[in-house]
PDB file of N, CA and C in Angstrom:
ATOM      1  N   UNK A 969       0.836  -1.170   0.000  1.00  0.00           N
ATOM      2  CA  UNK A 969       0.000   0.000   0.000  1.00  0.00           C
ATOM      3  C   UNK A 969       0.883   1.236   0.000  1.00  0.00           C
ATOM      4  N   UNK A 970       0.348   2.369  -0.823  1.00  0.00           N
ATOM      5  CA  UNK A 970       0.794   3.381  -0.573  1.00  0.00           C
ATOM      6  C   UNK A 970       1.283   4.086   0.923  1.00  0.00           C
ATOM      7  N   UNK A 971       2.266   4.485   0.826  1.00  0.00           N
ATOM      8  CA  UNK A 971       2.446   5.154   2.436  1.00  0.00           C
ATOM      9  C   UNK A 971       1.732   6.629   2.664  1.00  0.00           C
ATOM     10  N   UNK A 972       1.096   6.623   3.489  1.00  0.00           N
ATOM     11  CA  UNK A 972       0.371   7.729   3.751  1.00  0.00           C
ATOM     12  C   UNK A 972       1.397   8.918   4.612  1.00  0.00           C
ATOM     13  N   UNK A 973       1.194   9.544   4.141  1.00  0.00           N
ATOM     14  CA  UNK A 973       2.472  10.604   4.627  1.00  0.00           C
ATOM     15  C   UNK A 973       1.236  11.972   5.010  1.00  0.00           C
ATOM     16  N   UNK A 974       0.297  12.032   4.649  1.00  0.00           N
ATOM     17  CA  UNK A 974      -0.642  12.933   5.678  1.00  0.00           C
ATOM     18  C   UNK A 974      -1.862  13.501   4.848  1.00  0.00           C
ATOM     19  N   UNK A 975      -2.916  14.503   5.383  1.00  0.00           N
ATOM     20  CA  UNK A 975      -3.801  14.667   4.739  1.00  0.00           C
ATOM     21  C   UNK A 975      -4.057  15.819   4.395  1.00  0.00           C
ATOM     22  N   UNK A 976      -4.884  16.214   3.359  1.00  0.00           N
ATOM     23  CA  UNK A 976      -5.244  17.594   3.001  1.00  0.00           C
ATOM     24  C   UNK A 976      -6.980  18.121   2.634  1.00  0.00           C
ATOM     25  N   UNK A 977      -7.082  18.960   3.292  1.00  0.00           N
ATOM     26  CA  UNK A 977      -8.458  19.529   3.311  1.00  0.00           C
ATOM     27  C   UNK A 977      -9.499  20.441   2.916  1.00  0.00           C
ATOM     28  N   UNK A 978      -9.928  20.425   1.428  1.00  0.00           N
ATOM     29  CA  UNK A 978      -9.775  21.445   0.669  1.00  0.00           C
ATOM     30  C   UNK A 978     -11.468  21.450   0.401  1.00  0.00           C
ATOM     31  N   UNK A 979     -11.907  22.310   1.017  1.00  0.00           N
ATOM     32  CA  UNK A 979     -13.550  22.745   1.578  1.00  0.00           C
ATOM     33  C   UNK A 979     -14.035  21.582   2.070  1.00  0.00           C
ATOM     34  N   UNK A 980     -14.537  20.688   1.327  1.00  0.00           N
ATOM     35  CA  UNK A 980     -15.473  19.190   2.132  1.00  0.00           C
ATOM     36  C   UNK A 980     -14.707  18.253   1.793  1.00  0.00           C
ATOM     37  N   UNK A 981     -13.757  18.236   0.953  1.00  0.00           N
ATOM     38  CA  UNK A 981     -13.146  16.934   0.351  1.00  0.00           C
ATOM     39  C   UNK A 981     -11.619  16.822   0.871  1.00  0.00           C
ATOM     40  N   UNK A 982     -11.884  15.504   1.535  1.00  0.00           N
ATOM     41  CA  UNK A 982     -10.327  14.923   1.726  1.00  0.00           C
ATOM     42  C   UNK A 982      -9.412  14.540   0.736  1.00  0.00           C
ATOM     43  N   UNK A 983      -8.279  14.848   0.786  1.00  0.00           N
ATOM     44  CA  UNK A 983      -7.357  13.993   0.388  1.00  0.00           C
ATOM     45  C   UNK A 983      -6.095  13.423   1.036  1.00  0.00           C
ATOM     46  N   UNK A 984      -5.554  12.567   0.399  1.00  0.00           N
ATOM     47  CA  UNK A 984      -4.445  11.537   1.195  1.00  0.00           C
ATOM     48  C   UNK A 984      -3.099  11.876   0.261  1.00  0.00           C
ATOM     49  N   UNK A 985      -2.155  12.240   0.674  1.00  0.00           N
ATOM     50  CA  UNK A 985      -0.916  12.514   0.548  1.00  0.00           C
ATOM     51  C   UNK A 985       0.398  11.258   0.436  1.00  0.00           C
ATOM     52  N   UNK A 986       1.333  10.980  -0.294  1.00  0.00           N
ATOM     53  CA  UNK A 986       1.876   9.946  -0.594  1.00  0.00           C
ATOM     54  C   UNK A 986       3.039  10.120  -0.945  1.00  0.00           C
ATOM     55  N   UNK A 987       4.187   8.995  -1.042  1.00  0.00           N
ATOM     56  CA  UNK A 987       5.007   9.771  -1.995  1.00  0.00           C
ATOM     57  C   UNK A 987       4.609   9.595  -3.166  1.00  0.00           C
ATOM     58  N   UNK A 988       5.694  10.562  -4.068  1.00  0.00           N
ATOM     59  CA  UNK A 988       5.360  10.490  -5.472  1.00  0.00           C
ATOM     60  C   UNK A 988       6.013   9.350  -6.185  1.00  0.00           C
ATOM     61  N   UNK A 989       4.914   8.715  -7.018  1.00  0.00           N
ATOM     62  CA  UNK A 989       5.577   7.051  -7.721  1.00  0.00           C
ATOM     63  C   UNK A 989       5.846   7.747  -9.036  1.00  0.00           C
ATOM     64  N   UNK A 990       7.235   7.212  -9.341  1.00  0.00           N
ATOM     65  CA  UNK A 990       8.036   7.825 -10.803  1.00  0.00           C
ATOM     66  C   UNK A 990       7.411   7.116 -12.022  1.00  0.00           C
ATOM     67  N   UNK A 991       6.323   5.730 -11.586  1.00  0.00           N
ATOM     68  CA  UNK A 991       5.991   5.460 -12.806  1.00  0.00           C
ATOM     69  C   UNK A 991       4.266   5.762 -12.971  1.00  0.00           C
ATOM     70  N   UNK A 992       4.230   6.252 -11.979  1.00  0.00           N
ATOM     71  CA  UNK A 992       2.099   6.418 -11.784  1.00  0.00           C
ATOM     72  C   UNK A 992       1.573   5.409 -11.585  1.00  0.00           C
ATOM     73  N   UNK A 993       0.479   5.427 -12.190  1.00  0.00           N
ATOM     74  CA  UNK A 993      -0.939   4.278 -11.963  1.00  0.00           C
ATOM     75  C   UNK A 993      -0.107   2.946 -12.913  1.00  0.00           C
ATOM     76  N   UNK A 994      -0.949   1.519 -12.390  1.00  0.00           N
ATOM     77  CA  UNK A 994      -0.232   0.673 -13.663  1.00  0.00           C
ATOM     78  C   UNK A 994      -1.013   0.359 -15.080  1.00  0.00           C
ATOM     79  N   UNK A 995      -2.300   1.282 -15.146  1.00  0.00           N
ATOM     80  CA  UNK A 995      -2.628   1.504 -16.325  1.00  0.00           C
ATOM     81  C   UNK A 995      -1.769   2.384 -16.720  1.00  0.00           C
ATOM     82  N   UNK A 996      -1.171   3.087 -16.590  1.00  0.00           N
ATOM     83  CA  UNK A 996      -0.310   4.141 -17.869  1.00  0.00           C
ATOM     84  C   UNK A 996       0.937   3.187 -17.599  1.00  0.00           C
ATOM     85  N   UNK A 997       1.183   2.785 -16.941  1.00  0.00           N
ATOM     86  CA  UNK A 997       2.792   2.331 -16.758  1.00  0.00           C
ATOM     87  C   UNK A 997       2.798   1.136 -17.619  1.00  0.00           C
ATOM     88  N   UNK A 998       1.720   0.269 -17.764  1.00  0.00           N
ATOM     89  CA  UNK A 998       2.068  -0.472 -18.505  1.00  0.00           C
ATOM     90  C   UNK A 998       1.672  -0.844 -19.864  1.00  0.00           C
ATOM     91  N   UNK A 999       0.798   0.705 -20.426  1.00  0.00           N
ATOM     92  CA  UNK A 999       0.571   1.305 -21.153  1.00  0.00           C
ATOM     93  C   UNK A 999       1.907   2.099 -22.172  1.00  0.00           C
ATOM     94  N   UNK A1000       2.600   2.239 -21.531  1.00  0.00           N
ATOM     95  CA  UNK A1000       3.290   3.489 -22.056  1.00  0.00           C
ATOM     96  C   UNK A1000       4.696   3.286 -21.688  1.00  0.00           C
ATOM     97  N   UNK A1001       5.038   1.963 -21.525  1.00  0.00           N
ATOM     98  CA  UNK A1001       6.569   1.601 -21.630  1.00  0.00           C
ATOM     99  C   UNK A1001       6.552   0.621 -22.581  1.00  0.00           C
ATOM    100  N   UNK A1002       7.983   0.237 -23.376  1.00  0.00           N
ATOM    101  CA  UNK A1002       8.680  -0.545 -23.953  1.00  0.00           C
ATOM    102  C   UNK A1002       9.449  -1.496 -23.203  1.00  0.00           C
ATOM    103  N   UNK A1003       9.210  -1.687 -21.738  1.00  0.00           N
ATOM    104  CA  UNK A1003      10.436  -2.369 -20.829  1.00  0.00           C
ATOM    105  C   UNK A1003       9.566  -3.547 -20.872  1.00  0.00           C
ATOM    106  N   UNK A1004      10.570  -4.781 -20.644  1.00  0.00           N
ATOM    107  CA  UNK A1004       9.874  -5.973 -20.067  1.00  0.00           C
ATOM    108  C   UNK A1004       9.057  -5.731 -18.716  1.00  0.00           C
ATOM    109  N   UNK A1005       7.829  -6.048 -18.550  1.00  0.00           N
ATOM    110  CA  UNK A1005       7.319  -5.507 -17.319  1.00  0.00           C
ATOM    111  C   UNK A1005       7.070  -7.180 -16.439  1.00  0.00           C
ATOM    112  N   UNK A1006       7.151  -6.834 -14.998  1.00  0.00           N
ATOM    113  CA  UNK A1006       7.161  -7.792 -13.943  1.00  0.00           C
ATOM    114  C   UNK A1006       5.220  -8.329 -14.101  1.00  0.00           C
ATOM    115  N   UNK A1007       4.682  -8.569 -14.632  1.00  0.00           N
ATOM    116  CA  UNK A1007       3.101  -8.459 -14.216  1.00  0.00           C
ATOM    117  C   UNK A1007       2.820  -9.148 -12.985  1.00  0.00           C
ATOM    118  N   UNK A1008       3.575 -10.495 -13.264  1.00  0.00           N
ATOM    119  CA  UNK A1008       3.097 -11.319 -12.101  1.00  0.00           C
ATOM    120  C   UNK A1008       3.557 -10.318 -10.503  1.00  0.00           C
ATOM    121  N   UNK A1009       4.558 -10.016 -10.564  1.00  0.00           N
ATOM    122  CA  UNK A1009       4.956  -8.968  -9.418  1.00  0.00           C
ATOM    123  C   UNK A1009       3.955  -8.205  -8.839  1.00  0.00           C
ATOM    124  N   UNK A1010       3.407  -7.327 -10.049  1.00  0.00           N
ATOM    125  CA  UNK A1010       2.620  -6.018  -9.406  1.00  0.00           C
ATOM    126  C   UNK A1010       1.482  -7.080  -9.052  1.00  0.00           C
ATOM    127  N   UNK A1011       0.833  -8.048  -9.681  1.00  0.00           N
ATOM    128  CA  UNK A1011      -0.590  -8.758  -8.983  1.00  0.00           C
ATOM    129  C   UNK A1011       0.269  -9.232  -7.568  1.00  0.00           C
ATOM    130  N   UNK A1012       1.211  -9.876  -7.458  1.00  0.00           N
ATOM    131  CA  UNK A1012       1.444 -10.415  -6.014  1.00  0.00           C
ATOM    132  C   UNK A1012       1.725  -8.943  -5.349  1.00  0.00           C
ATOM    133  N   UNK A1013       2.327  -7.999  -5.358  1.00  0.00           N
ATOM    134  CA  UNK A1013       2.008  -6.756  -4.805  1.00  0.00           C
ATOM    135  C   UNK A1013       0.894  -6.140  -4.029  1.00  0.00           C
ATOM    136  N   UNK A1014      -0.165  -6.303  -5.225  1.00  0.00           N
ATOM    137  CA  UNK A1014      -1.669  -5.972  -5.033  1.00  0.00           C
ATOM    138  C   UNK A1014      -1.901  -6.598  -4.378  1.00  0.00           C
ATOM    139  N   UNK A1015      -2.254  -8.009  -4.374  1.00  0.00           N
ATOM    140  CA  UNK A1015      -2.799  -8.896  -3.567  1.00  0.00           C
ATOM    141  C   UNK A1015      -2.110  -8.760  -2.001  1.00  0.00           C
ATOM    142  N   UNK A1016      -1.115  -8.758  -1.981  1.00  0.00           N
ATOM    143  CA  UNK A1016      -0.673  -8.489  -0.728  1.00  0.00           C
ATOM    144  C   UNK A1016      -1.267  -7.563   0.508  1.00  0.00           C
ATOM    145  N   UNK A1017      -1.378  -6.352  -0.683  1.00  0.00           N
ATOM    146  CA  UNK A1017      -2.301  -5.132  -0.098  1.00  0.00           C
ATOM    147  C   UNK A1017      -3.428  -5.021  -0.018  1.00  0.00           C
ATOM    148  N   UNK A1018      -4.019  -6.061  -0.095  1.00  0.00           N
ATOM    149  CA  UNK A1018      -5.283  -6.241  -0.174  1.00  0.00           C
ATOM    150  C   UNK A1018      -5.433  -7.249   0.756  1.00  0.00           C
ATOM    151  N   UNK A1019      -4.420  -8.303   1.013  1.00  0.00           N
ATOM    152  CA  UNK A1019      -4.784  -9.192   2.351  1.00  0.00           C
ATOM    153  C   UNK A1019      -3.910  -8.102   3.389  1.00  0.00           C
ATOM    154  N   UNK A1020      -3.585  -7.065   3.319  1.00  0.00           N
ATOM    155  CA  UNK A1020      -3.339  -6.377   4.828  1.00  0.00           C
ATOM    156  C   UNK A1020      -4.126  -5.828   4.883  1.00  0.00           C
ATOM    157  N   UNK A1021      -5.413  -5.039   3.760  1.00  0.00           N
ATOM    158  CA  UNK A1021      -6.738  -4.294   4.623  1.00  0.00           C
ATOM    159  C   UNK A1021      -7.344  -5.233   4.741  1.00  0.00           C
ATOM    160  N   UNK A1022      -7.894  -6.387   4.028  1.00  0.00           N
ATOM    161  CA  UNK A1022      -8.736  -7.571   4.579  1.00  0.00           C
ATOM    162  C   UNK A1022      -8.745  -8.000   6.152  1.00  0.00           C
ATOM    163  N   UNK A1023      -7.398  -7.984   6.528  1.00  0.00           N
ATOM    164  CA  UNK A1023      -7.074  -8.874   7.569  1.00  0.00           C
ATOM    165  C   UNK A1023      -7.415  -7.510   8.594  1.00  0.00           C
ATOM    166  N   UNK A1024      -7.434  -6.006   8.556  1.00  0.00           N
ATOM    167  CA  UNK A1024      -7.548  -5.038   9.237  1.00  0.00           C
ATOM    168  C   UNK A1024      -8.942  -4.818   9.104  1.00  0.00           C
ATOM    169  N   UNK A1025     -10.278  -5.412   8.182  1.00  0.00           N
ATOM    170  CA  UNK A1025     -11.348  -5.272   8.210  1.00  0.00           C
ATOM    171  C   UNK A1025     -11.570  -3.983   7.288  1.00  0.00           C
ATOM    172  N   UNK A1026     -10.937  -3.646   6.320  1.00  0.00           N
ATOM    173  CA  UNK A1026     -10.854  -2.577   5.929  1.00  0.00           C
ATOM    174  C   UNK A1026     -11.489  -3.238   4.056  1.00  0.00           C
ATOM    175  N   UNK A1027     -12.528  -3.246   3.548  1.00  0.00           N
ATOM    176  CA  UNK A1027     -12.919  -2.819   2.496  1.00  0.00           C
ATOM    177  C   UNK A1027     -12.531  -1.788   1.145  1.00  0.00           C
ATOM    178  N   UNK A1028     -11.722  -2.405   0.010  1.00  0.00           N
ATOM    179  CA  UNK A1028     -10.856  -0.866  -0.413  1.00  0.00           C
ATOM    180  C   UNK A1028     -12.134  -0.145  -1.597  1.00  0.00           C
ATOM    181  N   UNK A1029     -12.935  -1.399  -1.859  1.00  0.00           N
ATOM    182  CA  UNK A1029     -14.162  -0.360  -2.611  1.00  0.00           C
ATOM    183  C   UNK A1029     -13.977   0.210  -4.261  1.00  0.00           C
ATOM    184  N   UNK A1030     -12.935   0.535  -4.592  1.00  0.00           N
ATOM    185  CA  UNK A1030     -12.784   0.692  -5.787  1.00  0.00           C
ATOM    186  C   UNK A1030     -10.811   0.271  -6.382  1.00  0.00           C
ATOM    187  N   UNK A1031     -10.718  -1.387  -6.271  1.00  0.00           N
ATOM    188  CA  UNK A1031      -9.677  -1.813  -6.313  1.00  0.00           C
ATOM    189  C   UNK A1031      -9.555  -1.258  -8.706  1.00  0.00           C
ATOM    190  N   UNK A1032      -8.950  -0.693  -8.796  1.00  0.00           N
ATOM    191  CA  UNK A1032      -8.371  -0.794 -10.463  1.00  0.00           C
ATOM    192  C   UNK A1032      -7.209  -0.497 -10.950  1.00  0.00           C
ATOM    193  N   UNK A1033      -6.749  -0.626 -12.187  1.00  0.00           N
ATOM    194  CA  UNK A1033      -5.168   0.136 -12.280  1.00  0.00           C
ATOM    195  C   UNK A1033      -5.079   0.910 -12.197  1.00  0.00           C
ATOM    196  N   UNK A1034      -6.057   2.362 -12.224  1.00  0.00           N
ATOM    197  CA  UNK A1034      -6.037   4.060 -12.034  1.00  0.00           C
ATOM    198  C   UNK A1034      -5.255   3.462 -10.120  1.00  0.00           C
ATOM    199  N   UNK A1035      -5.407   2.812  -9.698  1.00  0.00           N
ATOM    200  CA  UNK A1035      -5.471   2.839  -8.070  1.00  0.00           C
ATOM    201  C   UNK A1035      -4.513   2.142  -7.702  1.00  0.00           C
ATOM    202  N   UNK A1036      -3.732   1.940  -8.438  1.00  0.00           N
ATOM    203  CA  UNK A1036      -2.264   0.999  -8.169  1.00  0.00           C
ATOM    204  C   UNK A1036      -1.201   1.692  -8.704  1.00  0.00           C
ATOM    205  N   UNK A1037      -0.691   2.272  -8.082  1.00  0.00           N
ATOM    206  CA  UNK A1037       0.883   2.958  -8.323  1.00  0.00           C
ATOM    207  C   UNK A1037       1.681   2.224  -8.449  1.00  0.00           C
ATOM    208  N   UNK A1038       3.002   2.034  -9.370  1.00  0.00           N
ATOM    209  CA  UNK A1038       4.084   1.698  -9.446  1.00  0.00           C
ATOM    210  C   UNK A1038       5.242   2.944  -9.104  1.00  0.00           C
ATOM    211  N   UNK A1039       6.296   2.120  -8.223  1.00  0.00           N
ATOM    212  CA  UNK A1039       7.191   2.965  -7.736  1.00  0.00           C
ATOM    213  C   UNK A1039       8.405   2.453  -8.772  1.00  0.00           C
ATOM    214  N   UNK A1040       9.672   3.625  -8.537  1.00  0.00           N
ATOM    215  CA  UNK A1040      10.854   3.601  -9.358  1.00  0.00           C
ATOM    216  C   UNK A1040      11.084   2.237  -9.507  1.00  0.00           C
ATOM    217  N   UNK A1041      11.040   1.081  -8.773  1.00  0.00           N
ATOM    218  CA  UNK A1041      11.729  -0.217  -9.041  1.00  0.00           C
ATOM    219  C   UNK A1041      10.466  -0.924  -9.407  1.00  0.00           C
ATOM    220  N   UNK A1042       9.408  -0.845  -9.817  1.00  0.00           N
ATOM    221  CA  UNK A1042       8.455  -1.337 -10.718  1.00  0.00           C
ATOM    222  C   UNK A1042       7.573  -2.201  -9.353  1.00  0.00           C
ATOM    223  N   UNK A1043       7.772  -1.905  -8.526  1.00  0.00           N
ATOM    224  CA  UNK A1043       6.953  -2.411  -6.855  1.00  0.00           C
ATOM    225  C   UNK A1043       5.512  -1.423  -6.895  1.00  0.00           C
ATOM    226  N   UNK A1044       4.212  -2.589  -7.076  1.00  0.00           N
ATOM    227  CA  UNK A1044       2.924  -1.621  -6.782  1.00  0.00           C
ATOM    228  C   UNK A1044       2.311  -1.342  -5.138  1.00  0.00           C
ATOM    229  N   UNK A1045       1.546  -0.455  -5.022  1.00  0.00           N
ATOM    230  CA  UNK A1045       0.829   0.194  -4.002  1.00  0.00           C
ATOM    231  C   UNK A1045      -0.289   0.259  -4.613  1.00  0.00           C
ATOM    232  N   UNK A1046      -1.102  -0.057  -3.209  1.00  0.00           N
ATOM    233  CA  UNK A1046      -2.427   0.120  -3.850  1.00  0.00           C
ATOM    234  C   UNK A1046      -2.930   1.433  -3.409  1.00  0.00           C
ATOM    235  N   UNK A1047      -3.644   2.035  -4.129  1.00  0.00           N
ATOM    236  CA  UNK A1047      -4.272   3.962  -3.571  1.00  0.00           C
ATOM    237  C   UNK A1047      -5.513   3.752  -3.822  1.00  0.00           C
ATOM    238  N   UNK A1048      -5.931   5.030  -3.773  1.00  0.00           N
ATOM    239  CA  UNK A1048      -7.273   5.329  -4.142  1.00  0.00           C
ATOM    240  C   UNK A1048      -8.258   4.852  -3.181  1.00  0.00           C
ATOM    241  N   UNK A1049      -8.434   5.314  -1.780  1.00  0.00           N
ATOM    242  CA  UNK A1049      -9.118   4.760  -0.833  1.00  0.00           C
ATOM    243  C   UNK A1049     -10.637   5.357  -0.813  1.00  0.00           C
ATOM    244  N   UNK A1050     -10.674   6.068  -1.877  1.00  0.00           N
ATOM    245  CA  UNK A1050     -12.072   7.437  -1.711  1.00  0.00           C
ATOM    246  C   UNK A1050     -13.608   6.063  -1.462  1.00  0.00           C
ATOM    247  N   UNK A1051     -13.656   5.398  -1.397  1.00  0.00           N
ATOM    248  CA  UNK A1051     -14.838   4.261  -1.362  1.00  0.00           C
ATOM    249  C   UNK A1051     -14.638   3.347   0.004  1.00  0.00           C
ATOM    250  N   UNK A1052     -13.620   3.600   0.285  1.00  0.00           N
ATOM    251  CA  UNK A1052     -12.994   2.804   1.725  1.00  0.00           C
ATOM    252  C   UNK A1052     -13.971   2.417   2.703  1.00  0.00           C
ATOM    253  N   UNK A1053     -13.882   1.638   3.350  1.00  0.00           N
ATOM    254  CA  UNK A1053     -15.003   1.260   4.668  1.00  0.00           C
ATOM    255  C   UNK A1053     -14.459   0.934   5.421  1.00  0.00           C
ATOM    256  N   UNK A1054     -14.290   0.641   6.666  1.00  0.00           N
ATOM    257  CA  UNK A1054     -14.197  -0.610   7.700  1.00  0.00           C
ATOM    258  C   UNK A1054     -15.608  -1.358   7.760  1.00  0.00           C
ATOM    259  N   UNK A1055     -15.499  -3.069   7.705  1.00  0.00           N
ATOM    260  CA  UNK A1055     -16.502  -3.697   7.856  1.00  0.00           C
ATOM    261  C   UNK A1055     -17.549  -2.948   8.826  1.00  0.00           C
ATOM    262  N   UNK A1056     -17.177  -2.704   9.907  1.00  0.00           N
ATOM    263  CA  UNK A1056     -18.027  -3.126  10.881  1.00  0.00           C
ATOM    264  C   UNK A1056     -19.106  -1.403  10.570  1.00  0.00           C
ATOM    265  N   UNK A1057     -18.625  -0.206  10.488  1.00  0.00           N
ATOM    266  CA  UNK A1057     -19.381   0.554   9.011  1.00  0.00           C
ATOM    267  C   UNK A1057     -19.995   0.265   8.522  1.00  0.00           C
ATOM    268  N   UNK A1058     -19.998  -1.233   7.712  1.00  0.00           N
ATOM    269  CA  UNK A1058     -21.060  -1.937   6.615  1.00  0.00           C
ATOM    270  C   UNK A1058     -21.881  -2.543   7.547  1.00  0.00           C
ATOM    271  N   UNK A1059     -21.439  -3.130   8.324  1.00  0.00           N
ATOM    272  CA  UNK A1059     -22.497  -4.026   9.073  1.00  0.00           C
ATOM    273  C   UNK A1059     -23.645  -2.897   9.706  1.00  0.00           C
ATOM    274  N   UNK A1060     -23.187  -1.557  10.464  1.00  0.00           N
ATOM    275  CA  UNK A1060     -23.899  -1.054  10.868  1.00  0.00           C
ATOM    276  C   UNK A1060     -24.752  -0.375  10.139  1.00  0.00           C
ATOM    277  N   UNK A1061     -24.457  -0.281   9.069  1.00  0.00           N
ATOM    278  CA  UNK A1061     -25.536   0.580   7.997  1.00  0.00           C
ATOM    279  C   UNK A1061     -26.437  -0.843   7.431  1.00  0.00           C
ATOM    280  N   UNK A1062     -26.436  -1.950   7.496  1.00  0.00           N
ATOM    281  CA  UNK A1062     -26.766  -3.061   7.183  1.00  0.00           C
ATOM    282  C   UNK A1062     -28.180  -3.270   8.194  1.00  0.00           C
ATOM    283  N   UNK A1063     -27.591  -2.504   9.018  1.00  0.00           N
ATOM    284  CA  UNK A1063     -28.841  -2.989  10.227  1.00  0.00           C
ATOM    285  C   UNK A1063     -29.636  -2.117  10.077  1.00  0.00           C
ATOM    286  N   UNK A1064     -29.938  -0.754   9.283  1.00  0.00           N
ATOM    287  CA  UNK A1064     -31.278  -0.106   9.545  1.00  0.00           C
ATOM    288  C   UNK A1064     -31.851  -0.277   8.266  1.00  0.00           C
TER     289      UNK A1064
END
């Protein structure tokens, strides 16, 4: 997952702060290079980041390649939390 390095608050809308990945999302990255690319890597990447919010109860809501950064050594993060939940959130809106 992306490292969260802090937040910003600009009238009603949050945003989440990160470092900057030299190759972007892995739709353009693997869009828009000529390099041999790792694929299997960035899915075991993803997946990874996805069993550490699973296992934290955390829902990521809009998993796609706009939402997966690749960093300088071709290592993904997953972003894009704007749909995010914690289960127990779902459960409680579940009950009325």
């Amino acid at each position: 997952m992306a490292r969260l390095l802090g937040t910003v608050t600009l009238e009603t809308q949050i945003f989440s702060v990160s470092l900057w990945m030299e190759n972007h999302d892995a739709l353009r990255y693997i869009n828009s290079t000529v390099e041999v690319i790792d694929r299997l890597r960035i899915l075991r990447d993803v997946s990874s980041g996805m069993e550490y919010l699973h296992f934290r109860k955390v829902i990521h809501g809009d998993l796609r390649a706009v939402n997966v950064l690749i960093d300088a050594m071709g290592s993904a993060c997953v972003s894009g939390f704007g749909l995010s939940v914690v289960v127990q959130e779902v459960r409680d809106l579940m009950l009325f």
